[in-house]
Each structure stands twice: as structure tokens, then as C-alpha cells.
Amino acid sequence: SRRRGGDSVEAFPWCALIATPLYWLCLICKHDVARLLGRQGAPAFFDKASIDQTNDVRRAQGVLSIGKVVSQSERIVVLVTPLYFKKLWTMFELCLFLTLHSAS
């Protein structure tokens, strides 16, 4: 609990447990919701969620599909962590996007 002006305010740790999955659900499903409301949105590709991280065969297939996804993308959003620069496909993804969109 936190003290604010002498009053005890209980912090609800379960709020984070609810808010985090709800955030990702909204982020991932926003295009489906927009479509249901009659609005058209561009699809999103999350390499971490779209490329299998545990199965080597499916991971290779996912990495091979990056070129098509990136070539059809208008923009890229990168959440950079130290691990980002250690994975070959993330660097490939960024370099390919920058190469294909360098004129625009």
C-alpha cells in the first residue's frame, strides 16, 4: 500500500495482470474490431508473435516469409532491446525495410 496525504491507498497488483494482456489483445485485435465497426485498417505483423520461436522448421519458414511481409509494409515500428541486435532475422527485417524504402 502507498501513503497519500496520510491515507492508506491499496495498490491492486492484479490490475497489471489484467491490463497487460488486455493491452496486447487490443493491439493485436484492433483491426478485427475496426472491421466489425465498418472501418478498414492495415494489418500488422509482429515477428515475435508471427514467427514460431520454438520449432526450428516453422521458424525457418517464418523467417523466409519476412521479405514478402516487409516489401508490402508502409512502415516499421521497432522495439529495440539488446537482444534485437543479436538475432539475424531482426537485422534482416530492418535492413530490408530501409533498403526498400530508402527512396521514400
PDB file of N, CA and C in Angstrom:
ATOM      1  N   SER A   1       0.835  -1.185   0.000  1.00  0.00           N
ATOM      2  CA  SER A   1       0.000   0.000   0.000  1.00  0.00           C
ATOM      3  C   SER A   1       0.881   1.249   0.000  1.00  0.00           C
ATOM      4  N   ARG A   2       0.344   2.318  -0.531  1.00  0.00           N
ATOM      5  CA  ARG A   2       1.048   3.597  -0.604  1.00  0.00           C
ATOM      6  C   ARG A   2       0.372   4.592   0.327  1.00  0.00           C
ATOM      7  N   ARG A   3       1.126   5.558   0.772  1.00  0.00           N
ATOM      8  CA  ARG A   3       0.569   6.619   1.619  1.00  0.00           C
ATOM      9  C   ARG A   3       0.404   7.874   0.783  1.00  0.00           C
ATOM     10  N   ARG A   4      -0.770   8.443   0.873  1.00  0.00           N
ATOM     11  CA  ARG A   4      -1.047   9.675   0.138  1.00  0.00           C
ATOM     12  C   ARG A   4      -1.826  10.598   1.067  1.00  0.00           C
ATOM     13  N   GLY A   5      -1.201  11.660   1.482  1.00  0.00           N
ATOM     14  CA  GLY A   5      -1.869  12.595   2.370  1.00  0.00           C
ATOM     15  C   GLY A   5      -2.286  11.962   3.691  1.00  0.00           C
ATOM     16  N   GLY A   6      -1.530  10.981   4.150  1.00  0.00           N
ATOM     17  CA  GLY A   6      -1.849  10.344   5.411  1.00  0.00           C
ATOM     18  C   GLY A   6      -2.835   9.192   5.284  1.00  0.00           C
ATOM     19  N   ASP A   7      -3.511   9.063   4.133  1.00  0.00           N
ATOM     20  CA  ASP A   7      -4.453   7.967   3.916  1.00  0.00           C
ATOM     21  C   ASP A   7      -3.738   6.798   3.261  1.00  0.00           C
ATOM     22  N   SER A   8      -4.155   5.620   3.607  1.00  0.00           N
ATOM     23  CA  SER A   8      -3.572   4.422   3.010  1.00  0.00           C
ATOM     24  C   SER A   8      -4.348   4.091   1.732  1.00  0.00           C
ATOM     25  N   VAL A   9      -3.629   3.943   0.631  1.00  0.00           N
ATOM     26  CA  VAL A   9      -4.245   3.595  -0.653  1.00  0.00           C
ATOM     27  C   VAL A   9      -3.713   2.243  -1.066  1.00  0.00           C
ATOM     28  N   GLU A  10      -4.590   1.294  -1.242  1.00  0.00           N
ATOM     29  CA  GLU A  10      -4.179  -0.048  -1.646  1.00  0.00           C
ATOM     30  C   GLU A  10      -3.893  -0.070  -3.148  1.00  0.00           C
ATOM     31  N   ALA A  11      -2.751  -0.580  -3.518  1.00  0.00           N
ATOM     32  CA  ALA A  11      -2.419  -0.787  -4.930  1.00  0.00           C
ATOM     33  C   ALA A  11      -2.907  -2.174  -5.302  1.00  0.00           C
ATOM     34  N   PHE A  12      -3.515  -2.292  -6.411  1.00  0.00           N
ATOM     35  CA  PHE A  12      -4.061  -3.571  -6.858  1.00  0.00           C
ATOM     36  C   PHE A  12      -3.102  -4.225  -7.835  1.00  0.00           C
ATOM     37  N   PRO A  13      -2.278  -5.178  -7.381  1.00  0.00           N
ATOM     38  CA  PRO A  13      -1.323  -5.825  -8.292  1.00  0.00           C
ATOM     39  C   PRO A  13      -2.012  -6.566  -9.423  1.00  0.00           C
ATOM     40  N   TRP A  14      -3.261  -6.962  -9.207  1.00  0.00           N
ATOM     41  CA  TRP A  14      -3.956  -7.677 -10.272  1.00  0.00           C
ATOM     42  C   TRP A  14      -4.321  -6.759 -11.424  1.00  0.00           C
ATOM     43  N   CYS A  15      -4.260  -5.437 -11.217  1.00  0.00           N
ATOM     44  CA  CYS A  15      -4.519  -4.509 -12.335  1.00  0.00           C
ATOM     45  C   CYS A  15      -3.500  -4.717 -13.450  1.00  0.00           C
ATOM     46  N   ALA A  16      -2.250  -4.910 -13.060  1.00  0.00           N
ATOM     47  CA  ALA A  16      -1.205  -5.162 -14.061  1.00  0.00           C
ATOM     48  C   ALA A  16      -1.443  -6.496 -14.754  1.00  0.00           C
ATOM     49  N   LEU A  17      -1.932  -7.468 -14.003  1.00  0.00           N
ATOM     50  CA  LEU A  17      -2.213  -8.780 -14.593  1.00  0.00           C
ATOM     51  C   LEU A  17      -3.363  -8.710 -15.590  1.00  0.00           C
ATOM     52  N   ILE A  18      -4.268  -7.793 -15.396  1.00  0.00           N
ATOM     53  CA  ILE A  18      -5.393  -7.624 -16.325  1.00  0.00           C
ATOM     54  C   ILE A  18      -5.019  -6.662 -17.454  1.00  0.00           C
ATOM     55  N   ALA A  19      -4.360  -5.557 -17.098  1.00  0.00           N
ATOM     56  CA  ALA A  19      -4.069  -4.518 -18.087  1.00  0.00           C
ATOM     57  C   ALA A  19      -3.103  -4.980 -19.168  1.00  0.00           C
ATOM     58  N   THR A  20      -2.082  -5.728 -18.802  1.00  0.00           N
ATOM     59  CA  THR A  20      -1.080  -6.143 -19.785  1.00  0.00           C
ATOM     60  C   THR A  20      -1.669  -7.046 -20.865  1.00  0.00           C
ATOM     61  N   PRO A  21      -2.356  -8.144 -20.512  1.00  0.00           N
ATOM     62  CA  PRO A  21      -2.955  -8.960 -21.575  1.00  0.00           C
ATOM     63  C   PRO A  21      -4.036  -8.208 -22.364  1.00  0.00           C
ATOM     64  N   LEU A  22      -4.784  -7.338 -21.677  1.00  0.00           N
ATOM     65  CA  LEU A  22      -5.814  -6.565 -22.368  1.00  0.00           C
ATOM     66  C   LEU A  22      -5.188  -5.620 -23.385  1.00  0.00           C
ATOM     67  N   TYR A  23      -4.060  -5.004 -23.026  1.00  0.00           N
ATOM     68  CA  TYR A  23      -3.340  -4.132 -23.953  1.00  0.00           C
ATOM     69  C   TYR A  23      -2.941  -4.901 -25.214  1.00  0.00           C
ATOM     70  N   TRP A  24      -2.310  -6.072 -25.020  1.00  0.00           N
ATOM     71  CA  TRP A  24      -1.860  -6.856 -26.171  1.00  0.00           C
ATOM     72  C   TRP A  24      -3.042  -7.368 -26.986  1.00  0.00           C
ATOM     73  N   LEU A  25      -4.111  -7.755 -26.341  1.00  0.00           N
ATOM     74  CA  LEU A  25      -5.304  -8.209 -27.057  1.00  0.00           C
ATOM     75  C   LEU A  25      -5.856  -7.089 -27.928  1.00  0.00           C
ATOM     76  N   CYS A  26      -5.944  -5.888 -27.364  1.00  0.00           N
ATOM     77  CA  CYS A  26      -6.435  -4.742 -28.136  1.00  0.00           C
ATOM     78  C   CYS A  26      -5.492  -4.409 -29.285  1.00  0.00           C
ATOM     79  N   LEU A  27      -4.200  -4.465 -29.022  1.00  0.00           N
ATOM     80  CA  LEU A  27      -3.225  -4.144 -30.054  1.00  0.00           C
ATOM     81  C   LEU A  27      -3.293  -5.146 -31.208  1.00  0.00           C
ATOM     82  N   ILE A  28      -3.396  -6.410 -30.869  1.00  0.00           N
ATOM     83  CA  ILE A  28      -3.415  -7.456 -31.889  1.00  0.00           C
ATOM     84  C   ILE A  28      -4.757  -7.524 -32.613  1.00  0.00           C
ATOM     85  N   CYS A  29      -5.846  -7.297 -31.911  1.00  0.00           N
ATOM     86  CA  CYS A  29      -7.188  -7.462 -32.496  1.00  0.00           C
ATOM     87  C   CYS A  29      -7.822  -6.163 -32.956  1.00  0.00           C
ATOM     88  N   LYS A  30      -7.110  -5.052 -32.892  1.00  0.00           N
ATOM     89  CA  LYS A  30      -7.730  -3.773 -33.224  1.00  0.00           C
ATOM     90  C   LYS A  30      -8.253  -3.736 -34.653  1.00  0.00           C
ATOM     91  N   HIS A  31      -7.593  -4.428 -35.561  1.00  0.00           N
ATOM     92  CA  HIS A  31      -8.047  -4.419 -36.955  1.00  0.00           C
ATOM     93  C   HIS A  31      -9.334  -5.209 -37.118  1.00  0.00           C
ATOM     94  N   ASP A  32      -9.474  -6.288 -36.359  1.00  0.00           N
ATOM     95  CA  ASP A  32     -10.723  -7.052 -36.400  1.00  0.00           C
ATOM     96  C   ASP A  32     -11.874  -6.234 -35.835  1.00  0.00           C
ATOM     97  N   VAL A  33     -11.617  -5.531 -34.756  1.00  0.00           N
ATOM     98  CA  VAL A  33     -12.647  -4.682 -34.158  1.00  0.00           C
ATOM     99  C   VAL A  33     -12.999  -3.546 -35.115  1.00  0.00           C
ATOM    100  N   ALA A  34     -11.998  -2.929 -35.725  1.00  0.00           N
ATOM    101  CA  ALA A  34     -12.248  -1.853 -36.688  1.00  0.00           C
ATOM    102  C   ALA A  34     -13.080  -2.360 -37.862  1.00  0.00           C
ATOM    103  N   ARG A  35     -12.775  -3.565 -38.338  1.00  0.00           N
ATOM    104  CA  ARG A  35     -13.525  -4.149 -39.443  1.00  0.00           C
ATOM    105  C   ARG A  35     -14.981  -4.387 -39.045  1.00  0.00           C
ATOM    106  N   LEU A  36     -15.205  -4.850 -37.819  1.00  0.00           N
ATOM    107  CA  LEU A  36     -16.572  -5.061 -37.323  1.00  0.00           C
ATOM    108  C   LEU A  36     -17.344  -3.751 -37.232  1.00  0.00           C
ATOM    109  N   LEU A  37     -16.631  -2.664 -36.974  1.00  0.00           N
ATOM    110  CA  LEU A  37     -17.263  -1.346 -36.892  1.00  0.00           C
ATOM    111  C   LEU A  37     -17.350  -0.658 -38.249  1.00  0.00           C
ATOM    112  N   GLY A  38     -16.959  -1.361 -39.307  1.00  0.00           N
ATOM    113  CA  GLY A  38     -17.043  -0.804 -40.651  1.00  0.00           C
ATOM    114  C   GLY A  38     -15.851   0.030 -41.055  1.00  0.00           C
ATOM    115  N   ARG A  39     -14.785  -0.031 -40.306  1.00  0.00           N
ATOM    116  CA  ARG A  39     -13.568   0.706 -40.654  1.00  0.00           C
ATOM    117  C   ARG A  39     -12.522  -0.274 -41.131  1.00  0.00           C
ATOM    118  N   GLN A  40     -11.748   0.145 -42.100  1.00  0.00           N
ATOM    119  CA  GLN A  40     -10.706  -0.714 -42.647  1.00  0.00           C
ATOM    120  C   GLN A  40      -9.359  -0.272 -42.115  1.00  0.00           C
ATOM    121  N   GLY A  41      -8.598  -1.187 -41.569  1.00  0.00           N
ATOM    122  CA  GLY A  41      -7.266  -0.873 -41.064  1.00  0.00           C
ATOM    123  C   GLY A  41      -6.227  -1.755 -41.732  1.00  0.00           C
ATOM    124  N   ALA A  42      -5.012  -1.295 -41.711  1.00  0.00           N
ATOM    125  CA  ALA A  42      -3.925  -2.080 -42.290  1.00  0.00           C
ATOM    126  C   ALA A  42      -3.564  -3.218 -41.340  1.00  0.00           C
ATOM    127  N   PRO A  43      -3.218  -4.386 -41.869  1.00  0.00           N
ATOM    128  CA  PRO A  43      -2.825  -5.492 -40.992  1.00  0.00           C
ATOM    129  C   PRO A  43      -1.465  -5.223 -40.344  1.00  0.00           C
ATOM    130  N   ALA A  44      -1.246  -5.859 -39.224  1.00  0.00           N
ATOM    131  CA  ALA A  44       0.030  -5.714 -38.513  1.00  0.00           C
ATOM    132  C   ALA A  44       0.720  -7.069 -38.437  1.00  0.00           C
ATOM    133  N   PHE A  45       2.038  -7.051 -38.468  1.00  0.00           N
ATOM    134  CA  PHE A  45       2.846  -8.260 -38.392  1.00  0.00           C
ATOM    135  C   PHE A  45       3.796  -8.100 -37.217  1.00  0.00           C
ATOM    136  N   PHE A  46       3.700  -8.975 -36.244  1.00  0.00           N
ATOM    137  CA  PHE A  46       4.621  -8.976 -35.107  1.00  0.00           C
ATOM    138  C   PHE A  46       5.525 -10.178 -35.271  1.00  0.00           C
ATOM    139  N   ASP A  47       6.802  -9.954 -35.584  1.00  0.00           N
ATOM    140  CA  ASP A  47       7.656 -11.111 -35.846  1.00  0.00           C
ATOM    141  C   ASP A  47       7.758 -12.025 -34.635  1.00  0.00           C
ATOM    142  N   LYS A  48       7.759 -11.470 -33.438  1.00  0.00           N
ATOM    143  CA  LYS A  48       7.857 -12.303 -32.230  1.00  0.00           C
ATOM    144  C   LYS A  48       6.622 -13.196 -32.095  1.00  0.00           C
ATOM    145  N   ALA A  49       5.463 -12.691 -32.448  1.00  0.00           N
ATOM    146  CA  ALA A  49       4.231 -13.467 -32.337  1.00  0.00           C
ATOM    147  C   ALA A  49       3.945 -14.258 -33.602  1.00  0.00           C
ATOM    148  N   SER A  50       4.420 -13.773 -34.747  1.00  0.00           N
ATOM    149  CA  SER A  50       4.097 -14.414 -36.020  1.00  0.00           C
ATOM    150  C   SER A  50       5.106 -15.476 -36.427  1.00  0.00           C
ATOM    151  N   ILE A  51       6.281 -15.452 -35.856  1.00  0.00           N
ATOM    152  CA  ILE A  51       7.305 -16.440 -36.176  1.00  0.00           C
ATOM    153  C   ILE A  51       7.475 -17.360 -34.976  1.00  0.00           C
ATOM    154  N   ASP A  52       7.307 -18.642 -35.221  1.00  0.00           N
ATOM    155  CA  ASP A  52       7.421 -19.642 -34.153  1.00  0.00           C
ATOM    156  C   ASP A  52       8.813 -19.582 -33.544  1.00  0.00           C
ATOM    157  N   GLN A  53       8.882 -19.389 -32.239  1.00  0.00           N
ATOM    158  CA  GLN A  53      10.164 -19.258 -31.549  1.00  0.00           C
ATOM    159  C   GLN A  53      10.686 -20.589 -31.013  1.00  0.00           C
ATOM    160  N   THR A  54       9.884 -21.657 -31.112  1.00  0.00           N
ATOM    161  CA  THR A  54      10.280 -22.929 -30.508  1.00  0.00           C
ATOM    162  C   THR A  54      10.542 -24.040 -31.514  1.00  0.00           C
ATOM    163  N   ASN A  55       9.936 -23.969 -32.694  1.00  0.00           N
ATOM    164  CA  ASN A  55      10.078 -25.019 -33.703  1.00  0.00           C
ATOM    165  C   ASN A  55      11.001 -24.513 -34.808  1.00  0.00           C
ATOM    166  N   ASP A  56      12.145 -25.166 -34.990  1.00  0.00           N
ATOM    167  CA  ASP A  56      13.146 -24.690 -35.959  1.00  0.00           C
ATOM    168  C   ASP A  56      12.630 -24.670 -37.393  1.00  0.00           C
ATOM    169  N   VAL A  57      11.844 -25.661 -37.779  1.00  0.00           N
ATOM    170  CA  VAL A  57      11.331 -25.721 -39.156  1.00  0.00           C
ATOM    171  C   VAL A  57      10.359 -24.568 -39.402  1.00  0.00           C
ATOM    172  N   ARG A  58       9.413 -24.371 -38.485  1.00  0.00           N
ATOM    173  CA  ARG A  58       8.443 -23.280 -38.648  1.00  0.00           C
ATOM    174  C   ARG A  58       9.116 -21.917 -38.491  1.00  0.00           C
ATOM    175  N   ARG A  59      10.145 -21.843 -37.661  1.00  0.00           N
ATOM    176  CA  ARG A  59      10.883 -20.585 -37.533  1.00  0.00           C
ATOM    177  C   ARG A  59      11.546 -20.248 -38.871  1.00  0.00           C
ATOM    178  N   ALA A  60      12.169 -21.228 -39.508  1.00  0.00           N
ATOM    179  CA  ALA A  60      12.814 -21.002 -40.808  1.00  0.00           C
ATOM    180  C   ALA A  60      11.790 -20.558 -41.851  1.00  0.00           C
ATOM    181  N   GLN A  61      10.612 -21.186 -41.855  1.00  0.00           N
ATOM    182  CA  GLN A  61       9.559 -20.782 -42.789  1.00  0.00           C
ATOM    183  C   GLN A  61       9.120 -19.347 -42.526  1.00  0.00           C
ATOM    184  N   GLY A  62       9.001 -18.992 -41.255  1.00  0.00           N
ATOM    185  CA  GLY A  62       8.612 -17.630 -40.903  1.00  0.00           C
ATOM    186  C   GLY A  62       9.652 -16.611 -41.317  1.00  0.00           C
ATOM    187  N   VAL A  63      10.912 -16.939 -41.100  1.00  0.00           N
ATOM    188  CA  VAL A  63      11.995 -16.030 -41.484  1.00  0.00           C
ATOM    189  C   VAL A  63      12.016 -15.855 -43.002  1.00  0.00           C
ATOM    190  N   LEU A  64      11.765 -16.925 -43.730  1.00  0.00           N
ATOM    191  CA  LEU A  64      11.742 -16.828 -45.198  1.00  0.00           C
ATOM    192  C   LEU A  64      10.582 -15.973 -45.699  1.00  0.00           C
ATOM    193  N   SER A  65       9.526 -15.833 -44.914  1.00  0.00           N
ATOM    194  CA  SER A  65       8.373 -15.023 -45.337  1.00  0.00           C
ATOM    195  C   SER A  65       8.545 -13.541 -45.010  1.00  0.00           C
ATOM    196  N   ILE A  66       9.577 -13.201 -44.264  1.00  0.00           N
ATOM    197  CA  ILE A  66       9.773 -11.805 -43.864  1.00  0.00           C
ATOM    198  C   ILE A  66       9.908 -10.888 -45.077  1.00  0.00           C
ATOM    199  N   GLY A  67      10.602 -11.333 -46.109  1.00  0.00           N
ATOM    200  CA  GLY A  67      10.805 -10.499 -47.297  1.00  0.00           C
ATOM    201  C   GLY A  67       9.504 -10.040 -47.907  1.00  0.00           C
ATOM    202  N   LYS A  68       8.547 -10.935 -48.030  1.00  0.00           N
ATOM    203  CA  LYS A  68       7.251 -10.575 -48.610  1.00  0.00           C
ATOM    204  C   LYS A  68       6.503  -9.603 -47.710  1.00  0.00           C
ATOM    205  N   VAL A  69       6.516  -9.877 -46.413  1.00  0.00           N
ATOM    206  CA  VAL A  69       5.810  -9.011 -45.461  1.00  0.00           C
ATOM    207  C   VAL A  69       6.411  -7.614 -45.464  1.00  0.00           C
ATOM    208  N   VAL A  70       7.733  -7.532 -45.404  1.00  0.00           N
ATOM    209  CA  VAL A  70       8.402  -6.231 -45.353  1.00  0.00           C
ATOM    210  C   VAL A  70       8.218  -5.466 -46.663  1.00  0.00           C
ATOM    211  N   SER A  71       8.251  -6.156 -47.788  1.00  0.00           N
ATOM    212  CA  SER A  71       8.093  -5.463 -49.073  1.00  0.00           C
ATOM    213  C   SER A  71       6.697  -4.868 -49.231  1.00  0.00           C
ATOM    214  N   GLN A  72       5.704  -5.410 -48.526  1.00  0.00           N
ATOM    215  CA  GLN A  72       4.342  -4.890 -48.604  1.00  0.00           C
ATOM    216  C   GLN A  72       4.025  -3.905 -47.477  1.00  0.00           C
ATOM    217  N   SER A  73       5.014  -3.635 -46.632  1.00  0.00           N
ATOM    218  CA  SER A  73       4.805  -2.752 -45.476  1.00  0.00           C
ATOM    219  C   SER A  73       5.070  -1.304 -45.835  1.00  0.00           C
ATOM    220  N   GLU A  74       4.262  -0.422 -45.267  1.00  0.00           N
ATOM    221  CA  GLU A  74       4.462   1.007 -45.461  1.00  0.00           C
ATOM    222  C   GLU A  74       5.339   1.609 -44.379  1.00  0.00           C
ATOM    223  N   ARG A  75       5.339   0.987 -43.206  1.00  0.00           N
ATOM    224  CA  ARG A  75       6.157   1.488 -42.102  1.00  0.00           C
ATOM    225  C   ARG A  75       6.540   0.334 -41.189  1.00  0.00           C
ATOM    226  N   ILE A  76       7.535   0.604 -40.365  1.00  0.00           N
ATOM    227  CA  ILE A  76       8.020  -0.407 -39.426  1.00  0.00           C
ATOM    228  C   ILE A  76       8.185   0.263 -38.061  1.00  0.00           C
ATOM    229  N   VAL A  77       7.799  -0.449 -37.039  1.00  0.00           N
ATOM    230  CA  VAL A  77       7.993   0.008 -35.664  1.00  0.00           C
ATOM    231  C   VAL A  77       8.892  -1.012 -34.999  1.00  0.00           C
ATOM    232  N   VAL A  78       9.993  -0.548 -34.432  1.00  0.00           N
ATOM    233  CA  VAL A  78      10.968  -1.441 -33.822  1.00  0.00           C
ATOM    234  C   VAL A  78      11.041  -1.145 -32.327  1.00  0.00           C
ATOM    235  N   LEU A  79      10.829  -2.166 -31.521  1.00  0.00           N
ATOM    236  CA  LEU A  79      11.029  -2.063 -30.085  1.00  0.00           C
ATOM    237  C   LEU A  79      12.410  -2.645 -29.813  1.00  0.00           C
ATOM    238  N   VAL A  80      13.369  -1.781 -29.635  1.00  0.00           N
ATOM    239  CA  VAL A  80      14.767  -2.197 -29.556  1.00  0.00           C
ATOM    240  C   VAL A  80      15.125  -2.627 -28.134  1.00  0.00           C
ATOM    241  N   THR A  81      15.692  -3.811 -28.055  1.00  0.00           N
ATOM    242  CA  THR A  81      16.266  -4.332 -26.819  1.00  0.00           C
ATOM    243  C   THR A  81      17.668  -4.846 -27.167  1.00  0.00           C
ATOM    244  N   PRO A  82      18.500  -5.130 -26.200  1.00  0.00           N
ATOM    245  CA  PRO A  82      19.827  -5.677 -26.525  1.00  0.00           C
ATOM    246  C   PRO A  82      19.733  -6.967 -27.350  1.00  0.00           C
ATOM    247  N   LEU A  83      18.704  -7.748 -27.130  1.00  0.00           N
ATOM    248  CA  LEU A  83      18.533  -8.994 -27.877  1.00  0.00           C
ATOM    249  C   LEU A  83      18.214  -8.741 -29.357  1.00  0.00           C
ATOM    250  N   TYR A  84      17.595  -7.592 -29.661  1.00  0.00           N
ATOM    251  CA  TYR A  84      17.187  -7.278 -31.036  1.00  0.00           C
ATOM    252  C   TYR A  84      18.369  -7.360 -31.999  1.00  0.00           C
ATOM    253  N   PHE A  85      19.521  -6.871 -31.593  1.00  0.00           N
ATOM    254  CA  PHE A  85      20.686  -6.828 -32.478  1.00  0.00           C
ATOM    255  C   PHE A  85      21.461  -8.140 -32.509  1.00  0.00           C
ATOM    256  N   LYS A  86      21.033  -9.122 -31.736  1.00  0.00           N
ATOM    257  CA  LYS A  86      21.703 -10.419 -31.720  1.00  0.00           C
ATOM    258  C   LYS A  86      21.013 -11.448 -32.598  1.00  0.00           C
ATOM    259  N   LYS A  87      19.810 -11.143 -33.080  1.00  0.00           N
ATOM    260  CA  LYS A  87      19.072 -12.089 -33.920  1.00  0.00           C
ATOM    261  C   LYS A  87      19.192 -11.667 -35.380  1.00  0.00           C
ATOM    262  N   LEU A  88      19.619 -12.585 -36.201  1.00  0.00           N
ATOM    263  CA  LEU A  88      19.868 -12.276 -37.603  1.00  0.00           C
ATOM    264  C   LEU A  88      18.610 -11.814 -38.323  1.00  0.00           C
ATOM    265  N   TRP A  89      17.459 -12.469 -38.065  1.00  0.00           N
ATOM    266  CA  TRP A  89      16.278 -12.107 -38.837  1.00  0.00           C
ATOM    267  C   TRP A  89      15.757 -10.718 -38.487  1.00  0.00           C
ATOM    268  N   THR A  90      15.981 -10.252 -37.268  1.00  0.00           N
ATOM    269  CA  THR A  90      15.526  -8.903 -36.945  1.00  0.00           C
ATOM    270  C   THR A  90      16.377  -7.864 -37.664  1.00  0.00           C
ATOM    271  N   MET A  91      17.667  -8.124 -37.779  1.00  0.00           N
ATOM    272  CA  MET A  91      18.530  -7.212 -38.530  1.00  0.00           C
ATOM    273  C   MET A  91      18.188  -7.259 -40.015  1.00  0.00           C
ATOM    274  N   PHE A  92      17.912  -8.464 -40.527  1.00  0.00           N
ATOM    275  CA  PHE A  92      17.495  -8.617 -41.927  1.00  0.00           C
ATOM    276  C   PHE A  92      16.228  -7.820 -42.186  1.00  0.00           C
ATOM    277  N   GLU A  93      15.277  -7.935 -41.286  1.00  0.00           N
ATOM    278  CA  GLU A  93      14.000  -7.239 -41.400  1.00  0.00           C
ATOM    279  C   GLU A  93      14.212  -5.727 -41.481  1.00  0.00           C
ATOM    280  N   LEU A  94      14.988  -5.187 -40.576  1.00  0.00           N
ATOM    281  CA  LEU A  94      15.240  -3.748 -40.541  1.00  0.00           C
ATOM    282  C   LEU A  94      16.017  -3.286 -41.768  1.00  0.00           C
ATOM    283  N   CYS A  95      17.082  -4.002 -42.117  1.00  0.00           N
ATOM    284  CA  CYS A  95      17.895  -3.619 -43.287  1.00  0.00           C
ATOM    285  C   CYS A  95      17.089  -3.709 -44.580  1.00  0.00           C
ATOM    286  N   LEU A  96      16.274  -4.741 -44.708  1.00  0.00           N
ATOM    287  CA  LEU A  96      15.440  -4.885 -45.907  1.00  0.00           C
ATOM    288  C   LEU A  96      14.450  -3.740 -46.006  1.00  0.00           C
ATOM    289  N   PHE A  97      13.798  -3.417 -44.902  1.00  0.00           N
ATOM    290  CA  PHE A  97      12.842  -2.317 -44.922  1.00  0.00           C
ATOM    291  C   PHE A  97      13.524  -1.013 -45.318  1.00  0.00           C
ATOM    292  N   LEU A  98      14.668  -0.716 -44.703  1.00  0.00           N
ATOM    293  CA  LEU A  98      15.383   0.517 -45.015  1.00  0.00           C
ATOM    294  C   LEU A  98      15.858   0.548 -46.461  1.00  0.00           C
ATOM    295  N   THR A  99      16.267  -0.610 -46.987  1.00  0.00           N
ATOM    296  CA  THR A  99      16.712  -0.679 -48.386  1.00  0.00           C
ATOM    297  C   THR A  99      15.541  -0.455 -49.339  1.00  0.00           C
ATOM    298  N   LEU A 100      14.422  -1.112 -49.092  1.00  0.00           N
ATOM    299  CA  LEU A 100      13.257  -0.997 -49.984  1.00  0.00           C
ATOM    300  C   LEU A 100      12.602   0.364 -49.912  1.00  0.00           C
ATOM    301  N   HIS A 101      12.717   1.035 -48.790  1.00  0.00           N
ATOM    302  CA  HIS A 101      12.016   2.309 -48.602  1.00  0.00           C
ATOM    303  C   HIS A 101      12.960   3.501 -48.530  1.00  0.00           C
ATOM    304  N   SER A 102      14.198   3.322 -48.971  1.00  0.00           N
ATOM    305  CA  SER A 102      15.167   4.410 -48.876  1.00  0.00           C
ATOM    306  C   SER A 102      14.827   5.590 -49.780  1.00  0.00           C
ATOM    307  N   ALA A 103      14.127   5.352 -50.883  1.00  0.00           N
ATOM    308  CA  ALA A 103      13.773   6.436 -51.802  1.00  0.00           C
ATOM    309  C   ALA A 103      12.572   7.232 -51.310  1.00  0.00           C
ATOM    310  N   SER A 104      11.768   6.635 -50.415  1.00  0.00           N
ATOM    311  CA  SER A 104      10.560   7.335 -49.977  1.00  0.00           C
ATOM    312  C   SER A 104      10.710   8.027 -48.657  1.00  0.00           C
TER     313      SER A 104
END
